[in-house]
mmCIF file of C-alpha atoms and ligand atoms in Angstrom:
data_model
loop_
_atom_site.group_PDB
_atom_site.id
_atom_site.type_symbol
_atom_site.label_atom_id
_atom_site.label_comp_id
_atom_site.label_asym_id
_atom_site.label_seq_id
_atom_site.Cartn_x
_atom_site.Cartn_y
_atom_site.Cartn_z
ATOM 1 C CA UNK A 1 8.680 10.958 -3.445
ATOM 2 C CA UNK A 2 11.871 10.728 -1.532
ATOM 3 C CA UNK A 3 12.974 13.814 -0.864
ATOM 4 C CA UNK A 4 9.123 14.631 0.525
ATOM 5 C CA UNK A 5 9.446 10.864 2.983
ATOM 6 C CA UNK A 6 13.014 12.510 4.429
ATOM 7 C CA UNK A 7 11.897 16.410 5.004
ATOM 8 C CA UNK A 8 8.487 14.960 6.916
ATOM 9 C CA UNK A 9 10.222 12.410 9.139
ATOM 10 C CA UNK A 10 13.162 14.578 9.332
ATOM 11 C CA UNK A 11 12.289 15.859 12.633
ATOM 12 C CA UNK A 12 11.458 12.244 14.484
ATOM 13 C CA UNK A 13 14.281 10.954 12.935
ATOM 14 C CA UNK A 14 16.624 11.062 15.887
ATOM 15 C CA UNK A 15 13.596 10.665 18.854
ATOM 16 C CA UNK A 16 13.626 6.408 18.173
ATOM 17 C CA UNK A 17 12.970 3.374 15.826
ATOM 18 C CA UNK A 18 11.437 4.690 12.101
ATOM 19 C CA UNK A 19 9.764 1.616 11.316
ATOM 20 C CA UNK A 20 9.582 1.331 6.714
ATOM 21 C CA UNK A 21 6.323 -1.106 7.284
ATOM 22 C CA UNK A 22 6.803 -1.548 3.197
ATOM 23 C CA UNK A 23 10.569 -1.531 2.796
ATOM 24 C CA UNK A 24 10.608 -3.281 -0.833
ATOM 25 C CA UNK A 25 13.758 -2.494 -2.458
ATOM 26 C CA UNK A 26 15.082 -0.332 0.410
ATOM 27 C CA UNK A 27 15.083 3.541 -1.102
ATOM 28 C CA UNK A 28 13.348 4.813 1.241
ATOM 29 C CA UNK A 29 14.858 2.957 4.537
ATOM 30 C CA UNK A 30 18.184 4.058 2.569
ATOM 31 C CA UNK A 31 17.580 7.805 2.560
ATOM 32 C CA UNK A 32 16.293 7.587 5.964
ATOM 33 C CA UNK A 33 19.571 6.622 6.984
ATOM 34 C CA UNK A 34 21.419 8.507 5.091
ATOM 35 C CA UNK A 35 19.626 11.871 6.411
ATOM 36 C CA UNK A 36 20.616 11.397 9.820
ATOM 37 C CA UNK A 37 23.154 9.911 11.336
ATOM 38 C CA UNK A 38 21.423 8.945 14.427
ATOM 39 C CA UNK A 39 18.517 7.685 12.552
ATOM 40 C CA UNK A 40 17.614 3.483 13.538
ATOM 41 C CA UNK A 41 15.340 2.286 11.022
ATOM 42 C CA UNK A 42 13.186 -1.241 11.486
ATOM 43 C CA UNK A 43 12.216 -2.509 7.840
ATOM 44 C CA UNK A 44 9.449 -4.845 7.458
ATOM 45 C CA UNK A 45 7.379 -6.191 4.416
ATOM 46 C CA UNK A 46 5.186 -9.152 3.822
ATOM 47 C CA UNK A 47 7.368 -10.442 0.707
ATOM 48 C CA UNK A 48 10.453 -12.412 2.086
ATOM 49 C CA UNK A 49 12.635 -11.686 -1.347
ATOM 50 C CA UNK A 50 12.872 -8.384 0.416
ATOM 51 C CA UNK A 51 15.122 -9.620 2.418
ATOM 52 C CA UNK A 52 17.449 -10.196 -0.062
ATOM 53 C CA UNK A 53 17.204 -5.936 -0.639
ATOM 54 C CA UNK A 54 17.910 -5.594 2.967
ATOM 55 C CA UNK A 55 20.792 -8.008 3.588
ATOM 56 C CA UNK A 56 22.889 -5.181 1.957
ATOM 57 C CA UNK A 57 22.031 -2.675 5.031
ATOM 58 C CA UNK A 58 24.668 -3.140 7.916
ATOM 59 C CA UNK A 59 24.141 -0.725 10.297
ATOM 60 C CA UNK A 60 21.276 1.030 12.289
ATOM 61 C CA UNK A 61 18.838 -1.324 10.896
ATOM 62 C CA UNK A 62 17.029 -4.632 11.163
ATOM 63 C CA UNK A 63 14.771 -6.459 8.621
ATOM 64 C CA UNK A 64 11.725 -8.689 9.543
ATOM 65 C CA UNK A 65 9.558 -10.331 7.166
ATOM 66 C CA UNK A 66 6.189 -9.508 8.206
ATOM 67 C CA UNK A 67 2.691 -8.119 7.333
ATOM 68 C CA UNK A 68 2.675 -4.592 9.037
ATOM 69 C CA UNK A 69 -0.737 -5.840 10.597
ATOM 70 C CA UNK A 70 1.534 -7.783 12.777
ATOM 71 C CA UNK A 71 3.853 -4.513 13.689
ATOM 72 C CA UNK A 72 2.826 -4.148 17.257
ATOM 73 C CA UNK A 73 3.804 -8.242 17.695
ATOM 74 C CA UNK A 74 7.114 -7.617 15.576
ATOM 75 C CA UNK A 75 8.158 -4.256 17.882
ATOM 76 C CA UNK A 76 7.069 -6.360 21.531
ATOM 77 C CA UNK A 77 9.395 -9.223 19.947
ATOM 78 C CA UNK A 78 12.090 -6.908 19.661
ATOM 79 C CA UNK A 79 11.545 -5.133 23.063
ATOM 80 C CA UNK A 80 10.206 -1.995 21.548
ATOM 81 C CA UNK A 81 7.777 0.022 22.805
ATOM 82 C CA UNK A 82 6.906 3.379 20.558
ATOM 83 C CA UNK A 83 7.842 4.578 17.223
ATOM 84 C CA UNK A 84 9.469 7.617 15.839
ATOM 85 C CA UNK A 85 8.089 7.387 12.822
ATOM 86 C CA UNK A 86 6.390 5.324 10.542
ATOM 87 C CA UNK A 87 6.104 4.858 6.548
ATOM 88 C CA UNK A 88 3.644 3.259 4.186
ATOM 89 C CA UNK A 89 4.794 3.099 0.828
ATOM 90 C CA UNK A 90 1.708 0.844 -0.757
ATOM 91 C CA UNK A 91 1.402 -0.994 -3.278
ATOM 92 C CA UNK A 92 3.924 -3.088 -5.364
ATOM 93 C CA UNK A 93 7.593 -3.029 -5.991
ATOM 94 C CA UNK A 94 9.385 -2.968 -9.265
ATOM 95 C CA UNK A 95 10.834 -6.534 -7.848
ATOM 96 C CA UNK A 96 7.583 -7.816 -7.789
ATOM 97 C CA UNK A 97 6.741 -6.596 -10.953
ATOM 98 C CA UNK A 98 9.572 -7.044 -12.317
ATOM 99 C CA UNK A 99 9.930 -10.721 -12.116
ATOM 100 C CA UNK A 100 7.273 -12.113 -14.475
ATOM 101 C CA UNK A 101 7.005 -15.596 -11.626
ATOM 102 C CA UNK A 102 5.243 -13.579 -8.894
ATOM 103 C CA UNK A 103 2.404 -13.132 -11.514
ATOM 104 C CA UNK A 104 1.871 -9.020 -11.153
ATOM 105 C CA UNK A 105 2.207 -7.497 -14.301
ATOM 106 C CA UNK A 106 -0.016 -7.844 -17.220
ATOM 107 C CA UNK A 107 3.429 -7.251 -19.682
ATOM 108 C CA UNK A 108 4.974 -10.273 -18.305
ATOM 109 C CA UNK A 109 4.264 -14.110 -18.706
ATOM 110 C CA UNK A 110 4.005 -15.633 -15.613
ATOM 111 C CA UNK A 111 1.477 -17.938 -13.001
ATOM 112 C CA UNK A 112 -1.460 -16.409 -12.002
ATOM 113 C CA UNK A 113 0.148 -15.877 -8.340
ATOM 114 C CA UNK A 114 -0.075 -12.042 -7.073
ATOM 115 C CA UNK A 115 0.519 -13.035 -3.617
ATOM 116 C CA UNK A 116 3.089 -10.569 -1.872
ATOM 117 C CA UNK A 117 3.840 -12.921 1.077
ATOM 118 C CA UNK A 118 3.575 -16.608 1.178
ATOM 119 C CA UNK A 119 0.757 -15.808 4.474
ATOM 120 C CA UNK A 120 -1.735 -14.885 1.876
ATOM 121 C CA UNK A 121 -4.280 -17.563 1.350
ATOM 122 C CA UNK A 122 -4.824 -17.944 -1.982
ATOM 123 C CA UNK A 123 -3.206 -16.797 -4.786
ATOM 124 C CA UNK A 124 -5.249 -14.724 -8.028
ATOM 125 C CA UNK A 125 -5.263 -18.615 -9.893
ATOM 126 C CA UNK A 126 -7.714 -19.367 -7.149
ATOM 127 C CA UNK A 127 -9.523 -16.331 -7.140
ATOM 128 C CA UNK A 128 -10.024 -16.294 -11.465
ATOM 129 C CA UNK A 129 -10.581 -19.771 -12.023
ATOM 130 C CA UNK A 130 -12.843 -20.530 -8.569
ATOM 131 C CA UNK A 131 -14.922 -17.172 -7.637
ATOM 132 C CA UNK A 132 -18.382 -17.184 -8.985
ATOM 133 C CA UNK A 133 -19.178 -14.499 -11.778
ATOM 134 C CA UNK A 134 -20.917 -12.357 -9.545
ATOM 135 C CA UNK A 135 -18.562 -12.640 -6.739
ATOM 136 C CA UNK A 136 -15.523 -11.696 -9.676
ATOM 137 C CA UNK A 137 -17.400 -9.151 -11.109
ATOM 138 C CA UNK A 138 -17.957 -7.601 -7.200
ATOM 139 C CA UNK A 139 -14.231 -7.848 -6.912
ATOM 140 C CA UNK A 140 -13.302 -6.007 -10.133
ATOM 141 C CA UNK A 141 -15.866 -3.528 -9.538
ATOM 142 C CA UNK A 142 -15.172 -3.157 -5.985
ATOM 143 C CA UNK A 143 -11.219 -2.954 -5.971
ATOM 144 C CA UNK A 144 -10.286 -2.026 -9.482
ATOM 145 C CA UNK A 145 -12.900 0.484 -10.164
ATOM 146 C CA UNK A 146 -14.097 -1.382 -13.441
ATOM 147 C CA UNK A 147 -16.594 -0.209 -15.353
ATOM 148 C CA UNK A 148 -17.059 -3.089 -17.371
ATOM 149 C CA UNK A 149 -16.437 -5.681 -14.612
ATOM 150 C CA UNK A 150 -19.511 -7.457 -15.728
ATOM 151 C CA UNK A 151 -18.501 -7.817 -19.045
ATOM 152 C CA UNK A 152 -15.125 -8.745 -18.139
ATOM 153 C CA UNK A 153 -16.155 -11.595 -15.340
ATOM 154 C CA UNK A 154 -18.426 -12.967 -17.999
ATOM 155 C CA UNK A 155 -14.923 -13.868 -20.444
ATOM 156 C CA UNK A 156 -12.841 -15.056 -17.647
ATOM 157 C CA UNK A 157 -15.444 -17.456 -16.833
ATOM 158 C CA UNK A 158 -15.958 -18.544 -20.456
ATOM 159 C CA UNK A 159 -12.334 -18.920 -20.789
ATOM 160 C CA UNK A 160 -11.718 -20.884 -17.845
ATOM 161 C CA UNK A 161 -9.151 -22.574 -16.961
ATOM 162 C CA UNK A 162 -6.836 -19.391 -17.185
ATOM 163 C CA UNK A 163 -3.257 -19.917 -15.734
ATOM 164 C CA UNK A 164 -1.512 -17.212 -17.104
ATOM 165 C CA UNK A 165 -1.431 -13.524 -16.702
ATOM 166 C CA UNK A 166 -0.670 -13.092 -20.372
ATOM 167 C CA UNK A 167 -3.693 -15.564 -20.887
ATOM 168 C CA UNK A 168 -5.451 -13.400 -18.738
ATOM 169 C CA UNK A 169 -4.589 -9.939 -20.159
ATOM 170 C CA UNK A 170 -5.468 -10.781 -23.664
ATOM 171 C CA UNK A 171 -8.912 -12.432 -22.307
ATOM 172 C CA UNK A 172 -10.064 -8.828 -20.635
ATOM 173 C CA UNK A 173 -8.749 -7.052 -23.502
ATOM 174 C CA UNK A 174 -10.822 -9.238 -25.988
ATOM 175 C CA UNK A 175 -13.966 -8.160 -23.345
ATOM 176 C CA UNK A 176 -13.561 -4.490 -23.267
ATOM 177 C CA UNK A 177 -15.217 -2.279 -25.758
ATOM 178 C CA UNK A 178 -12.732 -0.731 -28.494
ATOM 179 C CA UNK A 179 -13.520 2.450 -27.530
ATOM 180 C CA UNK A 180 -11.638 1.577 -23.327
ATOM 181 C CA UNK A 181 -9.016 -0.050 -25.191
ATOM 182 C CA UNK A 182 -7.243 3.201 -25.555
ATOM 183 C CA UNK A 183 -6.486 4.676 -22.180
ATOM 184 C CA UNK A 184 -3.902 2.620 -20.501
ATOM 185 C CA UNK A 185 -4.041 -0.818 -20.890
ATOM 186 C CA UNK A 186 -6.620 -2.703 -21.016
ATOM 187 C CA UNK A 187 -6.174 -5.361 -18.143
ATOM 188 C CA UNK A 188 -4.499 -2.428 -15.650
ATOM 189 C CA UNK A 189 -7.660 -2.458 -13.122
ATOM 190 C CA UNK A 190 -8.435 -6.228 -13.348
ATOM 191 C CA UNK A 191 -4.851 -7.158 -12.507
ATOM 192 C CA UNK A 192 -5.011 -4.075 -9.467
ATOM 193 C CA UNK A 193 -8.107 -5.622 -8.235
ATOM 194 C CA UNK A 194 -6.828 -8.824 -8.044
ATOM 195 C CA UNK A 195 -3.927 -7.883 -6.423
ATOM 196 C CA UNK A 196 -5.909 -5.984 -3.629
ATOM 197 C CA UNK A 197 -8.421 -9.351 -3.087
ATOM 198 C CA UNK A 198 -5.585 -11.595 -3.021
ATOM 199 C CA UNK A 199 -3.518 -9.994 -0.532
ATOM 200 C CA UNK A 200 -6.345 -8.223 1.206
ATOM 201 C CA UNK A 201 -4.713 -5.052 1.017
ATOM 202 C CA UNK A 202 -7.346 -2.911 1.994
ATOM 203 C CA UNK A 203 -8.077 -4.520 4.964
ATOM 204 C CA UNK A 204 -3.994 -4.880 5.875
ATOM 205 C CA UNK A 205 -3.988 -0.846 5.256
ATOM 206 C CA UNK A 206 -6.704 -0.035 7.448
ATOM 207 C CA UNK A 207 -5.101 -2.749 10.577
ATOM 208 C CA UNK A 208 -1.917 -1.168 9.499
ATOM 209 C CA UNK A 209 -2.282 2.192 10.197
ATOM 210 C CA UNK A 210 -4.528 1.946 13.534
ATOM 211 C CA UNK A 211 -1.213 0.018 14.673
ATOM 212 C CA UNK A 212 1.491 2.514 13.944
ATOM 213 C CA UNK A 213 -0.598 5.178 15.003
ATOM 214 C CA UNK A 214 -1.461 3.330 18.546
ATOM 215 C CA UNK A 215 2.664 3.130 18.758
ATOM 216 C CA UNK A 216 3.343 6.492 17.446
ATOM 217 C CA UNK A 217 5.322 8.329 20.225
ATOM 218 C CA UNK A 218 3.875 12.161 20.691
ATOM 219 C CA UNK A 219 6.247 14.204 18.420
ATOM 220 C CA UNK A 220 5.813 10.961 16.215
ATOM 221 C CA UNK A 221 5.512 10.893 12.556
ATOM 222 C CA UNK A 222 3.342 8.758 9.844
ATOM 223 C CA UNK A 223 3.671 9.074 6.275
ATOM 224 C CA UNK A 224 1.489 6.831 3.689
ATOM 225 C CA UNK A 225 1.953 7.046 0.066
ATOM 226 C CA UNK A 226 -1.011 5.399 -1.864
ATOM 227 C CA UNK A 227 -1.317 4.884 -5.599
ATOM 228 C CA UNK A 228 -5.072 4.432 -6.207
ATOM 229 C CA UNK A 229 -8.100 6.378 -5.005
ATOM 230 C CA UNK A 230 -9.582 3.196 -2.774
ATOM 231 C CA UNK A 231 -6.113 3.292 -0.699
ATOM 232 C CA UNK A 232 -6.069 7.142 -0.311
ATOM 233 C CA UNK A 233 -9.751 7.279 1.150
ATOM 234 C CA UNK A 234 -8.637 5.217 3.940
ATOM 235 C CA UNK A 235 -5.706 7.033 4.551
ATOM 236 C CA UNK A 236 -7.816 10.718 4.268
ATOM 237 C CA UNK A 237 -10.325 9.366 6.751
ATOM 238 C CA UNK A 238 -7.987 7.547 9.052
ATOM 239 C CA UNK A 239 -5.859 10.718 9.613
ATOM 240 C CA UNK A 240 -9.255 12.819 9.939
ATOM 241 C CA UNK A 241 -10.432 11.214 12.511
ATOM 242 C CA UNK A 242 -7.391 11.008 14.226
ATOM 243 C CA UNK A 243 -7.251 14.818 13.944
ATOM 244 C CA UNK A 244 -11.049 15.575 15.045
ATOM 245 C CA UNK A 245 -10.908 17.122 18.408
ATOM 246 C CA UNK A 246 -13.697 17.883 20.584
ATOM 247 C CA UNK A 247 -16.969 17.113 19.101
ATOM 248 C CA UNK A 248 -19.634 18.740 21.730
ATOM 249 C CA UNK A 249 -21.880 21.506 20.025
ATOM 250 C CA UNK A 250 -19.944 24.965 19.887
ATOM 251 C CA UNK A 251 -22.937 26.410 22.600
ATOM 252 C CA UNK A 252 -21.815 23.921 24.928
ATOM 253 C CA UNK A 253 -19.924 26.527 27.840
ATOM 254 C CA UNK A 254 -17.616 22.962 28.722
ATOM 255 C CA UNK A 255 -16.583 20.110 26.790
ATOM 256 C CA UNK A 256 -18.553 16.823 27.397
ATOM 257 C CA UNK A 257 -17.056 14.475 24.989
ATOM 258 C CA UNK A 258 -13.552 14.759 26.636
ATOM 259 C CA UNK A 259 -12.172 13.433 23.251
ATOM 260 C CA UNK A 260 -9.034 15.537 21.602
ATOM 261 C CA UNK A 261 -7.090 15.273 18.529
ATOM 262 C CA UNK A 262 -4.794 12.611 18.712
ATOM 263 C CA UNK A 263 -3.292 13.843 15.047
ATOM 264 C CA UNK A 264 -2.274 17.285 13.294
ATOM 265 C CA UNK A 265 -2.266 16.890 10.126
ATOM 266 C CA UNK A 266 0.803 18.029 7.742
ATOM 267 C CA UNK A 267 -0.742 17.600 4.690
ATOM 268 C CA UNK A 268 -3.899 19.116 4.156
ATOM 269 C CA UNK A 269 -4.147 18.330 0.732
ATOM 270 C CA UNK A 270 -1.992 15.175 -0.350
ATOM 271 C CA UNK A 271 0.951 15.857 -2.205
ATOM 272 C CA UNK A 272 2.192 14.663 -5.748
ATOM 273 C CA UNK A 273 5.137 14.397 -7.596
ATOM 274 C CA UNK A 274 6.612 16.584 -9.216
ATOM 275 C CA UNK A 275 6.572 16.095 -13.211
ATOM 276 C CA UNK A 276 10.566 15.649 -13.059
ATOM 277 C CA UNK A 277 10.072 12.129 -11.039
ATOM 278 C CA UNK A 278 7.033 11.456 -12.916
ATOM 279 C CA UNK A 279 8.899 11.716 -15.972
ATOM 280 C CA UNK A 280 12.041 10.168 -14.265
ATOM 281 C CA UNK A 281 9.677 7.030 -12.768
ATOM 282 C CA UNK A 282 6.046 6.764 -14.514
ATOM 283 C CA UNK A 283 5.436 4.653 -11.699
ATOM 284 C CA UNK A 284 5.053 7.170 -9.638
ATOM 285 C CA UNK A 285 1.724 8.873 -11.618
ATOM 286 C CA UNK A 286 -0.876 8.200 -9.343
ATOM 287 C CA UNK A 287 1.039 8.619 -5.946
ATOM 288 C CA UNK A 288 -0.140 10.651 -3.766
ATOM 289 C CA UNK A 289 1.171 11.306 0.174
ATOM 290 C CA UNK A 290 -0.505 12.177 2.962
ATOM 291 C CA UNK A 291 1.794 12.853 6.453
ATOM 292 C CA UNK A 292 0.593 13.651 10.522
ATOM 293 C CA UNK A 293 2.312 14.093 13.605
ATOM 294 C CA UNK A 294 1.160 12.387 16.771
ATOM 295 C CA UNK A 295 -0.129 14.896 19.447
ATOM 296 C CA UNK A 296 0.429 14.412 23.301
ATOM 297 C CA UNK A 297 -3.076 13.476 23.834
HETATM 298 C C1 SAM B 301 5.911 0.218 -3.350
HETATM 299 S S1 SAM B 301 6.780 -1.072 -2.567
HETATM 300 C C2 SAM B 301 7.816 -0.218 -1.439
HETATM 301 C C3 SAM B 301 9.042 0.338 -2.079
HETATM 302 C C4 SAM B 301 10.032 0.897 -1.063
HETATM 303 N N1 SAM B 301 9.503 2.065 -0.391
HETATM 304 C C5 SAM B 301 11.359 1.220 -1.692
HETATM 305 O O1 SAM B 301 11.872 2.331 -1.475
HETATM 306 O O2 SAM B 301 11.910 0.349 -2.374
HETATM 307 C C6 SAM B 301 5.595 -1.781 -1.505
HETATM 308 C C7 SAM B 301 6.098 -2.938 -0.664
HETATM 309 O O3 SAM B 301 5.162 -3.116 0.400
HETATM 310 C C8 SAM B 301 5.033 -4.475 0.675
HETATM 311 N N2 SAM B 301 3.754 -4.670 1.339
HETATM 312 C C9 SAM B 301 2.522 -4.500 0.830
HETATM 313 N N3 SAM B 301 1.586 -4.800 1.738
HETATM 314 C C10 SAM B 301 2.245 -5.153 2.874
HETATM 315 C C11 SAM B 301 1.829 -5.563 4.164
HETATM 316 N N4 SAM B 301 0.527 -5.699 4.480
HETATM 317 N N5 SAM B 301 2.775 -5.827 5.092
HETATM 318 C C12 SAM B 301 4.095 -5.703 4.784
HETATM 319 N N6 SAM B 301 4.546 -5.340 3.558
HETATM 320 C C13 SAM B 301 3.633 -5.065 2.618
HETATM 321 C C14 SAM B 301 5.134 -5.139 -0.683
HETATM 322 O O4 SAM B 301 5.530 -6.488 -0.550
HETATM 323 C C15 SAM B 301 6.166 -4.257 -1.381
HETATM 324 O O5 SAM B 301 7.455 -4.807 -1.267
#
């Protein structure tokens, strides 16, 4: 979604620093750039091979490797006080995917790792072969949206020791009922809800934002792009309540609460893609965007 990331940040692009909290492989930091030249972009992301993405970027840019929890410490280091702009891109890249080692994809052989950054605490070997079945089948339920997360915690822990994501993949697809075998694969919301637990993604989203907003400059922009329901709730009901003004009763002749919208929203329903990029990247399915402008209050 591109082309939507540039026309919504457009406008802040020349005010300051756009900070890409998720930079990845760089596309988006890239077309940032490339949109304006006056545009300085500060890339960060919790998964150091990023840097390697980044090292290619010379000029009105810097790269840190850092969870975007940590943006406010990352901007004071670097003598920055407000943002421009600021975009989310969630999720995993198609590095991390990619390369069968960092233990993402259920296609791939590869050590039951999933962590993005080498800060997480444990990685999803830990979390398979030491959770409790009830605390595994919470998890799956919880962040995959598993129906048969019971079921499925009840293999893994009759198959332990697992080590392997193909290992893995084929012991959830033994578990499921024929009848869920056939839309999408099988393993898809196990391996996502490991993935969230591991890295604590949730919780980094929800820090994340409440940063970038606090640093948001009036005339400031944020953009998130999420790629599962759990991720766009907190996004919906972040930016809502940044964009709830005064809350007193509508008799009330003079406002009490002296609270006023500290958001206006520019999405009021999130936006897709378009079937040409779905078709052109099936990653992109499930994204969905959401976009607000920092008032002066
Ligand atoms: C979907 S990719 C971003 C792709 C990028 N927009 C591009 O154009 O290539 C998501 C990236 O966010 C990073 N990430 C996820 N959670 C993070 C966090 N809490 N702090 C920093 N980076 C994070 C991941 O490591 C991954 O590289």
């Amino acid at each position: 979604m591109a082309s939507q990331v540039v026309e919504l940040l457009r406008p802040c692009l020349a005010l300051g620093v756009t900070v890409d909290a998720t930079f990845g492989g760089g596309g988006h930091t890239r077309a940032l750039l490339a949109a304006d030249r006056s545009a300085r972009v500060l890339g960060i992301d919790r998964d150091p091979d990023a840097a390697a993405q980044a090292a290619g970027i010379r000029r009105r840019f810097d790269f840190r490797a850092a969870d975007f929890r940590r943006l406010g410490r990352v901007l004071e280091k670097e003598g920055i006080d407000e943002i421009a702009g600021a975009l989310f891109d969630l999720g995993v890249s198609s590095h991390q995917l990619d390369v069968g080692e960092r233990g993402f994809s259920y296609h791939r052989s590869g050590p039951l790792d999933m962590r993005m950054g080498p800060d997480a605490p444990q990685d999803a070997a830990a979390v398979v072969n030491g959770w409790d079945r009830d605390r595994l089948a919470d998890a799956l339920l919880r962040y995959g949206e598993e129906r048969h997360a019971r079921r499925i915690a009840d293999a893994v822990v009759a198959a332990r020791p697992i080590h392997d994501t193909a290992h893995l993949a084929r012991v959830v697809a033994d578990a499921m009922p024929a009848r869920s075998r056939r839309s999408g694969h099988p393993a898809r919301r196990t391996f996502q809800a490991l993935r969230i637990a591991v890295n604590d993604e949730l919780g980094a989203l929800a820090e994340g934002l409440d940063v970038a907003l606090r640093l948001l400059r009036p005339g400031g922009r944020l953009v998130v792009i999420s790629y599962h329901s759990l991720e766009d709730r907190i996004v919906k009901r972040r930016l809502a309540a940044g964009a709830t003004g005064c809350v007193c009763p509508p008799d009330l002749p003079v406002c009490g609460c002296g609270r006023s919208a500290e958001l206006r929203l520019l999405t009021r329903k999130a936006l897709r893609p378009d079937p040409a990029e779905v078709s052109a990247n099936p990653r992109s399915r499930s994204a969905r965007l959401r976009a607000a402008e920092r008032t002066a209050a």
